[in-house]
């Protein structure tokens, strides 16, 4: 098994509708092992999960697929009381973009610590 982990920066990367804020440094791009992997690295399964330590955060994710050459965009709410939130990884997804989103128009502060983890398992 291989894995990588990191944190989302505090502050919003998008508006309430998921549109990127110009010049925002608060968008994280994470490369993920595409499965099935190339013959040299035969990945069997890949997971991307999010977790919050305190509070909740709304996250916009976008998964890039190498075969269809398009982004699948969605939103999840990460709540520290509910544990890990998995993203819907498809075959040949290779990049995930993550950004915090205001939960409503009056939401001006988003400081809940949110971490991401990418896990991959080899075939066989």
CSV table of C-alpha atoms in Angstrom, one decimal:
chain,number,residue,atom,x,y,z
A,1,UNK,CA,0.0,0.0,0.0
A,2,UNK,CA,1.1,3.5,-0.7
A,3,UNK,CA,-0.3,6.7,0.7
A,4,UNK,CA,0.1,10.5,0.8
A,5,UNK,CA,-1.6,13.0,3.1
A,6,UNK,CA,-1.9,16.7,3.6
A,7,UNK,CA,-4.1,19.6,4.8
A,8,UNK,CA,-6.4,22.0,3.1
A,9,UNK,CA,-5.4,25.6,3.8
A,10,UNK,CA,-7.9,27.7,5.7
A,11,UNK,CA,-9.9,30.3,3.8
A,12,UNK,CA,-12.2,29.8,0.8
A,13,UNK,CA,-11.1,28.8,-2.7
A,14,UNK,CA,-14.5,29.2,-4.2
A,15,UNK,CA,-17.7,31.2,-3.8
A,16,UNK,CA,-20.9,29.6,-2.5
A,17,UNK,CA,-21.6,28.2,-6.0
A,18,UNK,CA,-18.2,26.6,-6.4
A,19,UNK,CA,-16.8,29.2,-8.8
A,20,UNK,CA,-13.1,29.7,-8.2
A,21,UNK,CA,-12.1,33.0,-6.6
A,22,UNK,CA,-9.5,34.8,-8.7
A,23,UNK,CA,-6.0,34.5,-7.4
A,24,UNK,CA,-7.0,32.3,-4.4
A,25,UNK,CA,-4.1,30.3,-3.0
A,26,UNK,CA,-6.6,28.0,-1.3
A,27,UNK,CA,-7.0,25.4,-4.0
A,28,UNK,CA,-5.1,22.2,-3.6
A,29,UNK,CA,-4.2,19.9,-6.6
A,30,UNK,CA,-3.4,16.3,-5.6
A,31,UNK,CA,-2.1,13.8,-8.1
A,32,UNK,CA,-3.6,10.3,-7.5
A,33,UNK,CA,-2.5,7.0,-8.8
A,34,UNK,CA,-4.7,6.2,-11.7
A,35,UNK,CA,-6.1,2.6,-11.7
A,36,UNK,CA,-5.6,0.3,-13.4
A,37,UNK,CA,-2.1,1.6,-13.4
A,38,UNK,CA,0.6,1.1,-16.1
A,39,UNK,CA,2.1,-2.4,-16.3
A,40,UNK,CA,5.1,-1.3,-14.2
A,41,UNK,CA,2.9,-0.2,-11.3
A,42,UNK,CA,-0.3,-2.3,-11.4
A,43,UNK,CA,-2.5,-0.4,-8.9
A,44,UNK,CA,-5.6,-2.3,-8.0
A,45,UNK,CA,-7.6,0.3,-6.0
A,46,UNK,CA,-7.2,4.0,-5.2
A,47,UNK,CA,-9.1,6.0,-2.5
A,48,UNK,CA,-9.2,9.7,-1.7
A,49,UNK,CA,-10.8,10.6,1.7
A,50,UNK,CA,-11.3,13.8,3.7
A,51,UNK,CA,-11.6,14.3,7.4
A,52,UNK,CA,-12.2,17.3,9.8
A,53,UNK,CA,-10.7,17.5,13.3
A,54,UNK,CA,-13.2,20.1,14.7
A,55,UNK,CA,-16.3,21.5,13.1
A,56,UNK,CA,-17.5,21.1,9.6
A,57,UNK,CA,-16.4,22.3,6.2
A,58,UNK,CA,-18.0,22.2,2.7
A,59,UNK,CA,-15.5,21.1,0.1
A,60,UNK,CA,-15.6,21.3,-3.7
A,61,UNK,CA,-13.8,18.5,-5.4
A,62,UNK,CA,-13.0,18.0,-9.1
A,63,UNK,CA,-11.6,14.7,-10.4
A,64,UNK,CA,-9.8,14.7,-13.7
A,65,UNK,CA,-10.1,11.6,-15.8
A,66,UNK,CA,-7.3,10.8,-18.3
A,67,UNK,CA,-9.5,8.7,-20.7
A,68,UNK,CA,-12.6,11.0,-21.0
A,69,UNK,CA,-10.4,14.2,-20.5
A,70,UNK,CA,-12.9,15.9,-18.4
A,71,UNK,CA,-13.5,16.9,-14.8
A,72,UNK,CA,-16.2,15.4,-12.5
A,73,UNK,CA,-17.2,18.2,-10.0
A,74,UNK,CA,-19.1,17.7,-6.8
A,75,UNK,CA,-19.4,18.9,-3.2
A,76,UNK,CA,-19.1,17.1,0.1
A,77,UNK,CA,-19.6,18.3,3.7
A,78,UNK,CA,-16.8,17.0,6.0
A,79,UNK,CA,-18.0,16.8,9.6
A,80,UNK,CA,-15.7,15.7,12.5
A,81,UNK,CA,-18.6,13.8,14.1
A,82,UNK,CA,-19.1,11.6,11.0
A,83,UNK,CA,-15.5,10.4,10.2
A,84,UNK,CA,-13.9,10.0,6.8
A,85,UNK,CA,-15.7,11.1,3.6
A,86,UNK,CA,-14.7,9.2,0.5
A,87,UNK,CA,-14.7,10.7,-3.0
A,88,UNK,CA,-16.1,8.8,-5.9
A,89,UNK,CA,-12.9,7.8,-7.7
A,90,UNK,CA,-13.4,6.3,-11.2
A,91,UNK,CA,-11.0,4.2,-13.3
A,92,UNK,CA,-8.3,6.5,-14.9
A,93,UNK,CA,-8.9,9.5,-12.5
A,94,UNK,CA,-5.5,11.0,-12.0
A,95,UNK,CA,-5.9,14.4,-10.3
A,96,UNK,CA,-8.2,15.8,-7.6
A,97,UNK,CA,-8.7,19.5,-7.0
A,98,UNK,CA,-9.9,20.5,-3.5
A,99,UNK,CA,-11.2,23.8,-2.2
A,100,UNK,CA,-13.2,25.1,0.7
A,101,UNK,CA,-16.6,26.5,-0.1
A,102,UNK,CA,-18.8,28.8,2.1
A,103,UNK,CA,-21.7,26.8,3.5
A,104,UNK,CA,-24.0,29.7,2.9
A,105,UNK,CA,-23.7,33.4,1.9
A,106,UNK,CA,-23.3,34.5,5.5
A,107,UNK,CA,-20.4,32.1,6.1
A,108,UNK,CA,-17.2,34.3,6.4
A,109,UNK,CA,-14.9,32.1,8.5
A,110,UNK,CA,-13.7,28.6,7.6
A,111,UNK,CA,-11.0,27.4,10.0
A,112,UNK,CA,-12.0,23.8,10.7
A,113,UNK,CA,-8.8,21.7,10.1
A,114,UNK,CA,-9.4,19.4,7.1
A,115,UNK,CA,-7.0,16.7,6.0
A,116,UNK,CA,-6.9,14.6,2.9
A,117,UNK,CA,-5.4,11.2,2.3
A,118,UNK,CA,-4.8,9.3,-0.9
A,119,UNK,CA,-4.3,5.5,-0.6
A,120,UNK,CA,-3.4,3.0,-3.3
A,121,UNK,CA,-3.1,-0.8,-3.2
A,122,UNK,CA,-1.0,-2.9,-5.6
A,123,UNK,CA,-2.6,-5.8,-7.5
A,124,UNK,CA,-1.8,-9.3,-6.5
